[in-house]
Coordinates of C-alpha atoms and ligand atoms in Angstrom, one line a residue:
Chain A
M1 CA 99.3 74.1 117.3
P2 CA 98.7 70.7 117.5
V3 CA 100.7 69.0 114.5
T4 CA 97.2 67.7 113.1
E5 CA 96.2 71.0 111.8
P6 CA 96.2 71.0 107.5
S7 CA 98.4 73.4 106.6
L8 CA 97.4 76.4 104.8
V9 CA 101.0 77.4 103.1
E10 CA 103.5 74.8 102.2
L11 CA 107.4 75.5 101.2
R12 CA 109.0 72.4 99.8
Q13 CA 112.9 72.7 99.0
V14 CA 112.0 76.1 97.7
S15 CA 114.9 78.2 95.7
L16 CA 115.2 81.1 94.7
A17 CA 117.7 83.0 92.2
Y18 CA 118.2 86.4 90.9
G19 CA 119.7 87.3 87.8
S20 CA 121.2 84.8 85.2
G21 CA 124.6 83.5 83.7
A22 CA 127.2 85.5 85.5
S23 CA 125.4 87.9 88.0
R24 CA 123.1 84.7 89.2
M25 CA 123.1 85.1 92.3
L26 CA 121.6 82.8 95.0
A27 CA 118.8 84.7 97.6
L28 CA 117.4 81.7 99.1
E29 CA 117.9 78.0 99.1
D30 CA 116.0 74.9 100.3
A31 CA 113.2 76.6 102.6
T32 CA 111.1 74.1 103.7
L33 CA 107.8 75.4 106.4
S34 CA 104.7 74.9 106.4
I35 CA 102.1 77.5 108.1
A36 CA 99.0 75.7 109.3
K37 CA 96.1 78.0 108.6
G38 CA 95.2 80.6 111.5
E39 CA 98.9 80.6 112.4
F40 CA 100.9 83.3 113.4
I41 CA 104.3 82.9 112.0
A42 CA 107.7 85.5 112.1
V43 CA 110.8 85.3 109.6
V44 CA 114.0 86.6 111.9
G45 CA 117.4 86.8 110.2
P46 CA 120.4 89.2 108.7
S47 CA 119.8 91.6 106.4
G48 CA 119.9 90.4 102.7
C49 CA 119.3 86.8 103.4
G50 CA 115.8 86.9 101.4
K51 CA 113.2 87.1 104.0
S52 CA 111.4 89.8 101.8
T53 CA 112.4 87.4 98.9
L54 CA 110.3 84.8 100.7
M55 CA 108.0 86.7 101.4
K56 CA 107.4 87.4 97.4
L57 CA 107.8 83.9 96.9
V58 CA 104.4 82.9 99.3
T59 CA 102.3 85.1 97.8
G60 CA 103.3 84.1 94.2
L61 CA 104.8 87.7 93.4
L62 CA 107.7 85.6 92.1
P63 CA 108.0 82.6 91.0
P64 CA 110.7 80.1 92.5
T65 CA 113.3 78.5 90.2
G66 CA 113.4 75.5 92.7
G67 CA 111.1 73.6 94.9
E68 CA 107.3 74.4 94.8
V69 CA 105.0 76.5 96.8
R70 CA 101.6 75.4 97.6
V71 CA 98.4 77.6 99.0
H72 CA 95.9 75.5 99.6
G73 CA 97.3 72.6 98.3
Q74 CA 97.7 73.8 95.2
V75 CA 100.8 74.8 93.2
V76 CA 100.9 78.6 93.2
K77 CA 101.5 79.8 89.9
G78 CA 100.8 83.5 89.9
P79 CA 100.2 85.9 92.2
I80 CA 97.8 84.3 95.1
R81 CA 94.5 85.9 94.9
G82 CA 93.4 88.3 98.1
V83 CA 96.3 88.4 100.2
G84 CA 96.9 91.7 102.3
M85 CA 100.4 93.3 102.3
A86 CA 102.0 95.2 104.5
F87 CA 106.0 96.5 103.6
Q88 CA 108.4 98.7 105.3
A89 CA 107.4 101.8 103.3
P90 CA 103.8 102.2 103.5
T91 CA 103.4 102.7 99.7
L92 CA 100.1 104.5 99.8
M93 CA 98.9 106.6 96.9
P94 CA 98.9 110.3 97.6
W95 CA 96.0 110.9 94.8
R96 CA 93.8 109.3 97.1
S97 CA 93.0 109.9 100.6
T98 CA 93.0 107.7 103.4
L99 CA 89.8 106.2 103.8
D100 CA 90.4 106.1 99.5
N101 CA 93.4 104.4 100.1
I102 CA 92.0 101.8 102.5
L103 CA 89.0 101.2 100.2
L104 CA 91.0 100.5 97.3
P105 CA 91.7 96.5 98.0
L106 CA 87.6 96.5 98.3
E107 CA 87.3 97.8 94.7
V108 CA 89.2 94.9 93.4
V109 CA 88.8 91.7 95.4
E110 CA 85.7 90.0 94.8
P111 CA 83.5 89.3 96.3
H112 CA 83.4 93.3 97.4
K113 CA 84.0 94.6 93.9
R114 CA 80.7 93.6 92.7
R115 CA 78.7 95.2 95.5
F116 CA 81.2 97.8 96.4
R117 CA 79.1 100.3 94.0
A118 CA 75.7 99.5 95.7
H119 CA 77.3 99.4 99.6
K120 CA 79.4 102.2 98.9
A121 CA 78.4 103.4 102.8
E122 CA 78.7 99.9 104.3
Y123 CA 82.3 99.6 103.3
V124 CA 83.1 103.7 104.5
A125 CA 81.4 102.2 108.1
R126 CA 83.9 99.6 107.8
V127 CA 86.9 101.4 107.2
E128 CA 86.4 104.3 109.7
A129 CA 85.8 101.4 112.3
L130 CA 89.4 99.8 111.3
L131 CA 90.9 103.6 111.1
A132 CA 89.7 103.8 114.6
S133 CA 91.0 100.5 115.8
V134 CA 94.1 101.6 115.1
G135 CA 93.9 104.7 116.6
L136 CA 93.3 106.7 113.3
G137 CA 89.5 108.1 114.1
G138 CA 88.4 111.1 112.3
F139 CA 91.7 111.2 109.6
G140 CA 89.9 109.2 106.6
A141 CA 89.5 112.5 105.0
K142 CA 93.2 113.4 105.0
Y143 CA 96.0 112.9 102.7
P144 CA 98.6 110.6 103.5
W145 CA 101.6 113.2 102.5
Q146 CA 99.3 115.0 105.6
L147 CA 99.9 112.2 108.0
S148 CA 103.1 111.8 109.9
G149 CA 104.9 108.5 109.0
G150 CA 103.4 106.2 111.7
M151 CA 100.3 107.4 110.6
Q152 CA 100.8 106.2 107.4
Q153 CA 102.2 102.8 108.3
R154 CA 99.0 102.3 110.6
S155 CA 97.3 103.0 107.5
S156 CA 98.7 100.6 105.1
L157 CA 98.0 98.3 107.7
C158 CA 94.5 98.6 107.4
R159 CA 94.7 99.0 103.8
A160 CA 96.7 95.2 103.8
L161 CA 93.4 94.1 106.6
V162 CA 90.3 95.7 105.3
H163 CA 89.1 93.0 102.5
E164 CA 89.3 90.4 105.6
P165 CA 92.2 88.1 103.7
E166 CA 92.9 84.8 104.6
I167 CA 96.5 85.6 104.5
L168 CA 97.8 88.3 105.9
M169 CA 102.1 89.1 104.6
L170 CA 103.6 92.0 106.7
D171 CA 107.8 93.2 106.0
E172 CA 108.9 95.1 109.1
P173 CA 105.6 96.6 109.1
F174 CA 106.9 98.5 112.2
G175 CA 110.2 99.0 111.4
A176 CA 110.3 102.6 110.4
L177 CA 108.7 103.6 113.8
D178 CA 109.8 104.6 117.1
A179 CA 109.6 102.3 120.1
F180 CA 106.4 103.8 121.8
T181 CA 104.2 103.1 118.6
R182 CA 105.7 100.0 117.4
E183 CA 104.9 98.4 120.9
E184 CA 101.6 100.0 120.9
L185 CA 100.9 98.3 117.3
W186 CA 102.1 95.1 118.5
S187 CA 98.9 95.1 120.8
V188 CA 96.1 96.4 118.4
M189 CA 97.8 93.5 115.9
Q190 CA 97.3 90.7 118.2
K191 CA 94.3 92.0 118.9
L192 CA 92.9 92.2 115.4
W193 CA 94.5 88.4 115.0
M194 CA 92.8 87.0 118.1
E195 CA 89.6 88.3 116.8
R196 CA 90.0 87.2 112.9
R197 CA 92.5 83.9 113.1
F198 CA 94.1 85.0 109.6
T199 CA 97.6 83.2 108.7
A200 CA 99.8 86.3 109.1
V201 CA 103.4 86.2 108.3
L202 CA 105.8 88.6 109.6
V203 CA 109.2 89.5 108.7
T204 CA 111.3 91.1 111.1
H205 CA 114.6 92.4 112.6
D206 CA 112.9 93.0 116.0
L207 CA 113.5 89.5 117.9
R208 CA 111.4 91.0 121.0
E209 CA 108.3 91.6 117.7
A210 CA 108.9 88.2 116.8
V211 CA 108.7 86.9 120.1
Y212 CA 105.7 89.1 121.2
L213 CA 103.1 88.3 118.2
A214 CA 103.9 84.9 116.7
D215 CA 103.5 81.1 117.4
T216 CA 106.5 80.0 115.4
V217 CA 109.4 82.1 114.5
Y218 CA 111.9 81.1 112.0
V219 CA 115.4 81.7 112.1
M220 CA 117.1 82.3 108.9
S221 CA 120.8 81.8 108.0
R222 CA 123.1 84.3 106.0
R223 CA 122.4 84.9 102.2
P224 CA 121.8 82.3 100.0
G225 CA 119.0 82.1 103.4
K226 CA 118.8 78.6 104.9
I227 CA 116.1 78.2 107.9
V228 CA 118.1 77.1 110.2
K229 CA 116.0 77.1 113.3
I230 CA 112.3 77.1 114.5
R231 CA 110.8 77.8 117.7
K232 CA 107.8 77.7 118.7
I233 CA 106.4 80.3 121.2
E234 CA 103.9 78.8 123.7
L235 CA 103.2 81.7 125.9
P236 CA 100.1 82.2 126.7
R237 CA 97.7 84.7 124.9
P238 CA 97.3 88.0 124.9
R239 CA 100.4 89.2 125.4
T240 CA 101.4 92.2 126.9
L241 CA 104.0 94.5 127.5
E242 CA 104.5 93.0 130.8
T243 CA 104.8 89.7 129.2
T244 CA 108.1 90.9 127.7
F245 CA 109.4 91.3 131.1
Q246 CA 108.7 88.1 132.0
V247 CA 111.8 85.2 132.6
E248 CA 110.3 83.1 129.9
F249 CA 109.9 85.5 127.6
V250 CA 113.2 86.9 128.0
D251 CA 115.0 83.3 127.5
I252 CA 113.0 82.8 124.2
V253 CA 114.8 86.5 123.1
H254 CA 118.0 85.3 124.1
E255 CA 118.2 82.1 122.6
L256 CA 117.1 83.6 119.6
R257 CA 119.6 86.4 119.4
E258 CA 122.2 83.7 120.7
R259 CA 121.3 81.5 117.0
I260 CA 121.5 84.9 114.6
H261 CA 124.9 85.7 116.9
M262 CA 126.1 82.4 115.1
E263 CA 125.1 83.9 111.3
H264 CA 127.5 86.2 112.3
A265 CA 130.6 84.9 113.9
Chain B
M1 CA 110.4 143.7 104.5
S2 CA 107.3 142.3 105.8
E3 CA 105.7 139.4 104.8
T4 CA 102.4 141.0 102.7
Q5 CA 104.9 143.8 101.0
K6 CA 107.4 140.7 100.0
R7 CA 104.1 138.8 98.6
L8 CA 103.0 142.4 96.5
L9 CA 106.3 142.7 95.8
L10 CA 106.6 138.8 94.2
V11 CA 103.0 139.4 92.4
A12 CA 104.0 143.0 91.0
M13 CA 107.6 141.7 89.8
P14 CA 106.6 140.2 86.2
W15 CA 104.8 143.5 85.0
L16 CA 107.8 145.5 86.3
A17 CA 110.0 143.5 84.3
M18 CA 108.3 143.8 81.7
T19 CA 107.2 147.7 82.0
G20 CA 111.0 147.9 81.9
L21 CA 111.8 145.6 79.3
L22 CA 109.3 148.0 77.0
L23 CA 110.7 151.4 78.2
L24 CA 114.3 150.0 77.3
W25 CA 113.1 149.1 73.6
E26 CA 111.8 152.6 73.8
V27 CA 114.5 155.0 75.0
A28 CA 116.9 152.7 72.6
C29 CA 114.8 153.2 69.6
I30 CA 114.3 157.2 70.8
V31 CA 118.6 157.3 71.3
F32 CA 119.2 155.5 68.7
D33 CA 117.2 156.9 66.3
V34 CA 115.9 153.6 64.8
P35 CA 113.4 153.9 61.5
E36 CA 110.3 152.5 62.3
I37 CA 110.5 150.0 59.4
L38 CA 113.1 148.0 61.0
A39 CA 112.1 148.4 64.9
P40 CA 108.7 150.5 65.7
R41 CA 108.9 151.7 69.5
P42 CA 106.6 150.1 72.0
T43 CA 103.9 152.9 72.3
R44 CA 103.9 152.7 68.3
I45 CA 103.1 148.9 68.1
I46 CA 100.4 149.3 71.5
E47 CA 98.9 152.4 69.5
T48 CA 98.5 150.3 66.4
M49 CA 96.7 147.6 68.8
I50 CA 94.3 149.8 69.8
Q51 CA 93.8 151.1 66.5
R52 CA 93.5 148.0 64.7
W53 CA 92.5 146.1 67.5
D54 CA 89.0 144.4 65.5
I55 CA 91.1 142.8 62.3
L56 CA 94.2 141.5 65.0
L57 CA 90.9 139.8 67.1
R58 CA 89.6 138.8 63.8
F59 CA 92.6 136.7 62.6
C60 CA 93.6 136.2 66.3
L61 CA 90.9 133.8 66.8
E62 CA 91.4 131.9 63.9
T63 CA 95.3 131.2 65.3
L64 CA 93.7 129.9 68.7
W65 CA 91.1 128.1 67.3
T66 CA 93.4 126.4 64.9
T67 CA 95.9 126.2 67.9
I68 CA 93.4 124.9 70.3
I69 CA 92.0 122.1 67.7
G70 CA 95.5 121.1 67.3
F71 CA 96.4 120.7 70.9
A72 CA 93.4 119.1 71.6
L73 CA 93.9 116.5 69.5
A74 CA 97.7 116.0 70.5
I75 CA 96.1 115.4 74.3
G76 CA 94.0 112.8 73.0
F77 CA 96.1 110.9 70.8
G78 CA 99.4 112.0 73.1
L79 CA 97.2 110.4 75.8
L80 CA 96.4 107.1 74.6
L81 CA 99.7 106.6 72.9
G82 CA 101.5 107.4 76.1
L83 CA 99.8 104.9 78.2
A84 CA 100.1 102.7 75.3
I85 CA 103.9 103.0 75.7
G86 CA 104.0 103.5 79.1
A87 CA 102.0 100.4 79.7
S88 CA 103.6 97.6 77.4
P89 CA 107.6 97.0 76.2
F90 CA 106.4 95.8 72.7
V91 CA 104.6 99.4 72.0
Y92 CA 107.7 101.0 73.6
S93 CA 110.3 99.1 71.6
G94 CA 108.2 99.8 68.4
L95 CA 106.8 103.1 68.4
Y96 CA 109.8 104.9 70.7
P97 CA 112.4 105.1 67.9
L98 CA 110.1 106.1 65.1
L99 CA 108.7 108.7 67.2
I100 CA 112.1 110.1 67.9
A101 CA 113.0 110.2 64.6
F102 CA 109.9 112.0 63.8
N103 CA 110.2 114.5 66.2
A104 CA 113.9 115.2 64.7
I105 CA 112.1 116.6 61.3
P106 CA 112.0 120.3 61.5
K107 CA 107.8 120.7 61.7
V108 CA 108.7 123.8 58.7
A109 CA 109.9 121.2 56.1
I110 CA 106.7 119.4 56.4
V111 CA 104.2 122.2 56.3
P112 CA 104.6 122.6 52.2
I113 CA 104.2 119.0 51.9
L114 CA 100.8 119.0 53.9
M115 CA 99.2 121.8 52.0
I116 CA 99.8 119.6 48.6
W117 CA 98.0 117.1 50.6
V118 CA 95.2 119.3 52.3
G119 CA 95.6 122.8 50.4
V120 CA 95.6 126.1 52.1
G121 CA 93.4 127.0 55.3
A122 CA 93.0 126.1 58.7
L123 CA 93.5 121.9 58.0
P124 CA 97.1 122.6 57.3
A125 CA 97.7 124.5 60.6
V126 CA 95.5 122.6 62.6
I127 CA 97.9 119.5 61.8
T128 CA 101.0 121.7 62.7
A129 CA 99.8 122.2 66.0
F130 CA 99.1 119.3 66.3
V131 CA 102.4 117.4 65.3
I132 CA 104.4 120.0 67.2
S133 CA 103.2 119.6 70.6
F134 CA 101.9 115.7 70.3
F135 CA 105.6 114.6 70.9
P136 CA 106.0 116.3 75.1
I137 CA 102.8 114.8 76.0
V138 CA 103.6 111.3 74.5
V139 CA 107.0 111.0 76.1
N140 CA 105.5 112.7 79.4
V141 CA 102.8 110.2 79.9
A142 CA 104.8 107.4 79.2
T143 CA 107.2 108.4 81.2
G144 CA 104.9 108.8 84.5
L145 CA 103.6 105.1 83.7
A146 CA 106.9 103.8 83.6
T147 CA 108.1 105.2 86.7
I148 CA 105.5 103.2 88.9
E149 CA 107.2 102.0 92.2
P150 CA 107.3 98.9 92.0
E151 CA 105.7 97.9 95.2
M152 CA 102.6 99.9 93.9
R153 CA 102.2 97.6 91.6
D154 CA 103.0 94.6 94.1
V155 CA 100.3 95.8 96.5
M156 CA 97.7 95.8 93.3
R157 CA 99.3 92.2 92.3
S158 CA 98.8 90.7 95.7
L159 CA 95.4 91.6 95.5
G160 CA 94.8 89.7 92.5
A161 CA 94.0 92.8 90.6
S162 CA 94.0 92.7 86.5
Q163 CA 96.5 94.6 84.5
W164 CA 93.7 97.2 83.0
E165 CA 93.4 97.7 86.9
I166 CA 96.4 98.4 87.7
L167 CA 96.9 100.7 85.1
T168 CA 93.5 102.5 85.7
K169 CA 94.0 102.8 89.3
V170 CA 98.0 103.3 89.4
G171 CA 99.2 104.2 86.4
V172 CA 96.2 106.6 84.9
P173 CA 96.3 108.7 88.3
R174 CA 100.1 108.6 88.4
A175 CA 100.4 109.8 85.2
M176 CA 98.2 113.2 85.3
P177 CA 101.1 115.3 86.8
Y178 CA 103.2 114.0 84.0
L179 CA 100.4 114.8 81.5
F180 CA 99.5 118.6 82.8
A181 CA 103.1 119.4 82.9
S182 CA 103.7 118.7 79.8
L183 CA 100.6 120.2 78.5
K184 CA 102.2 124.0 79.8
V185 CA 104.9 123.0 77.1
A186 CA 103.0 121.5 74.4
V187 CA 100.4 124.2 74.5
T188 CA 103.0 127.1 73.6
L189 CA 104.7 124.5 70.4
A190 CA 101.1 124.3 69.4
F191 CA 101.6 128.1 68.9
I192 CA 104.5 127.8 67.1
G193 CA 103.0 124.8 65.0
S194 CA 99.9 126.6 63.8
V195 CA 101.6 130.5 63.2
L196 CA 104.7 128.6 61.6
S197 CA 101.7 126.9 59.2
E198 CA 100.0 130.1 58.9
T199 CA 103.9 131.8 57.6
V200 CA 104.8 129.5 55.7
G201 CA 101.8 129.8 53.4
G202 CA 98.7 130.2 54.0
N203 CA 95.5 132.7 53.8
R204 CA 94.0 133.0 57.1
G205 CA 95.3 133.5 60.8
I206 CA 97.8 136.1 63.1
G207 CA 100.9 134.7 60.6
F208 CA 99.5 135.6 57.4
L209 CA 98.4 139.0 58.8
M210 CA 102.0 139.3 60.1
L211 CA 103.4 137.9 57.2
S212 CA 100.7 140.2 54.6
A213 CA 101.8 143.2 56.9
G214 CA 105.5 142.6 56.5
A215 CA 105.4 142.7 52.4
R216 CA 103.8 146.1 52.9
N217 CA 106.4 147.0 54.9
D218 CA 103.6 148.0 57.9
A219 CA 106.3 147.1 60.6
P220 CA 104.1 148.3 63.4
T221 CA 101.5 145.8 62.3
T222 CA 103.9 143.1 62.0
F223 CA 104.7 143.7 65.4
A224 CA 101.5 144.1 66.8
G225 CA 100.7 140.7 65.6
L226 CA 104.0 139.4 67.6
F227 CA 102.8 140.8 70.7
S228 CA 99.4 139.8 70.1
I229 CA 101.0 135.6 69.8
A230 CA 102.5 136.7 72.9
I231 CA 99.8 137.7 74.5
M232 CA 97.3 134.7 73.5
G233 CA 100.6 132.1 74.1
I234 CA 100.8 133.3 78.4
A235 CA 97.0 133.2 78.1
L236 CA 96.9 129.6 77.7
Y237 CA 100.1 128.8 79.5
A238 CA 98.4 130.0 82.6
L239 CA 95.1 128.6 81.8
C240 CA 97.1 125.4 81.8
A241 CA 99.4 125.7 84.8
L242 CA 96.1 126.9 86.4
V243 CA 94.4 123.2 85.3
E244 CA 96.9 121.6 86.2
R245 CA 97.1 123.5 89.9
R246 CA 93.9 121.9 90.7
M247 CA 93.9 118.7 88.7
T248 CA 96.7 117.5 90.7
R249 CA 97.2 119.4 93.5
W250 CA 98.2 116.0 95.2
A251 CA 101.8 116.2 93.8
F252 CA 102.4 119.6 94.8
R253 CA 101.2 118.6 98.3
A254 CA 99.3 121.5 98.6
E255 CA 97.5 122.3 101.5
I256 CA 93.8 121.3 100.2
V257 CA 91.3 123.9 101.8
G258 CA 87.8 122.8 102.4
Ligands
LIG301 N1 115.2 92.3 92.4 C1 116.5 91.9 92.9 N2 117.2 91.7 91.6 C2 118.2 91.1 91.9 N3 118.7 90.9 93.5 C3 117.8 91.1 94.6 C4 116.2 91.7 94.3 N4 116.1 91.5 94.9 C5 116.6 90.9 96.5 N5 118.0 91.0 96.0 C6 118.8 89.7 96.4 O1 118.9 89.2 97.3 C7 119.3 88.8 98.6 C8 117.8 89.0 99.9 O2 117.5 90.0 99.1 P1 115.9 90.5 100.4 O3 115.2 91.7 100.0 O4 115.0 89.3 100.1 O5 116.2 90.6 101.9 P2 115.7 90.9 103.0 O6 116.3 89.3 104.0 O7 114.4 91.3 102.8 O8 116.7 92.3 103.7 P3 116.4 93.4 104.5 O9 116.2 92.7 105.9 O10 117.3 93.9 104.9 O11 115.3 93.8 103.6 C9 119.8 90.4 99.0 O12 121.5 89.9 98.6 C10 119.5 91.4 97.4 O13 120.8 91.9 97.0
LIG302 MG1 113.2 92.7 103.1

């Protein structure tokens, strides 16, 4: 990624403390990073270091206690509109069918919201195509609790993507899945990203996942989280499962792992 | 025991238990030679119910109406207030203590006051049914709203949803199973309310019928009234349970057929 590209998201010395008084606890310290438009970044680090917190700061769900977050050059004051989010848990609504769950963003986000009633059929077709692309074709009418955990997670990804958000936030979305499903979803994710070029932030525990998907990997320190390493990944795309066995790939994973081990020492 | 036998037995159990209870009662009355004016035998009560079905039905319908109107009002207001309390911490902290205090007042104490205000008749019964069944609905709806998963809220907020959209798209559906669960409790309470009002002072309804039969030492009719109330109570409970199952099948994770 050339540095000349304008950055879409910028964090300047952002810190965040939970609680106040005696129970005040610093979760994130001096985070400075910038994400270019269309860039895929991954954030890795030990558990509890503030990765989820970082996500909430970028999307404006949490106001920072220090520093500032800018999106499109504007200081973020409240939740920014039209981001897609997928969490570690699928958070689907049990009273809606899978199809209706994925239609939800279209009912809420402009300009779809305005057109929703009149163009429902078109949107349903869009959701069905998306479902098919993650291997869930024909499951739209099922309720989330009739799906397996992995299938729910895929549905949740569809919901994060359906309104074609400019920014996609993924908080360990593949964490609860088995290795096979996970690796399959990496390639689905990469394909979608190469087609649409949204800006993505992926939080993960899995270093191979980070290297497979990201353009840039940020390594965070133990709590209070600081960014201790930034690693550009210049492996050619599309990356495949074969890529993960190549020397270059494995070297990068090792390099990252060593940096994280230093945190545990 | 085979599966079908098990299922049949499950269906038959309530009827068996009821018959057993009535039989025990009957036998006890005969063995101990209980005078009819104290406790009539079940066969005698059922006989009275059959003989005087037209009067019973008329008075029952009066009670049924006041109960249903009071109950419907309780659902409407309870839902609104429950949503307000669950959605806004200010409304919650303002009204919740008041509600608790109000709920602690024995409703039998307010019936005479109601009679001073609105006179005798259907109105005090409707109001008593309303105030007594209102509380569980409010509490349940508010609980349903207040326990929305923060993640669900985050999903909505990150989409840029307004508070109103979060309420209608997450809050209300989330509160529905809680609402329907409370209806079963509330409908029986509504019955207690209207019969209470009829017995404390009234000129209509099954409660009044029982009161006047009691005054004439007509125990079989009093007990026939009691049985009628029980039957109506079960019927309305079953209706609410049915509505609950149909409206919130997702909450039971039931297989949805077709
Ligand atoms: N709502 C909250 N109130 C108080 N403290 C919190 C809250 N959320 C998180 N924390 C604390 O902030 C720190 C960072 O939490 P965060 O969820 O960002 O970690 P994480 O890096 O996402 O961890 P994991 O990898 O386990 O998901 C943790 O130590 C946690 O205890
Ligand atoms: Mg986390």
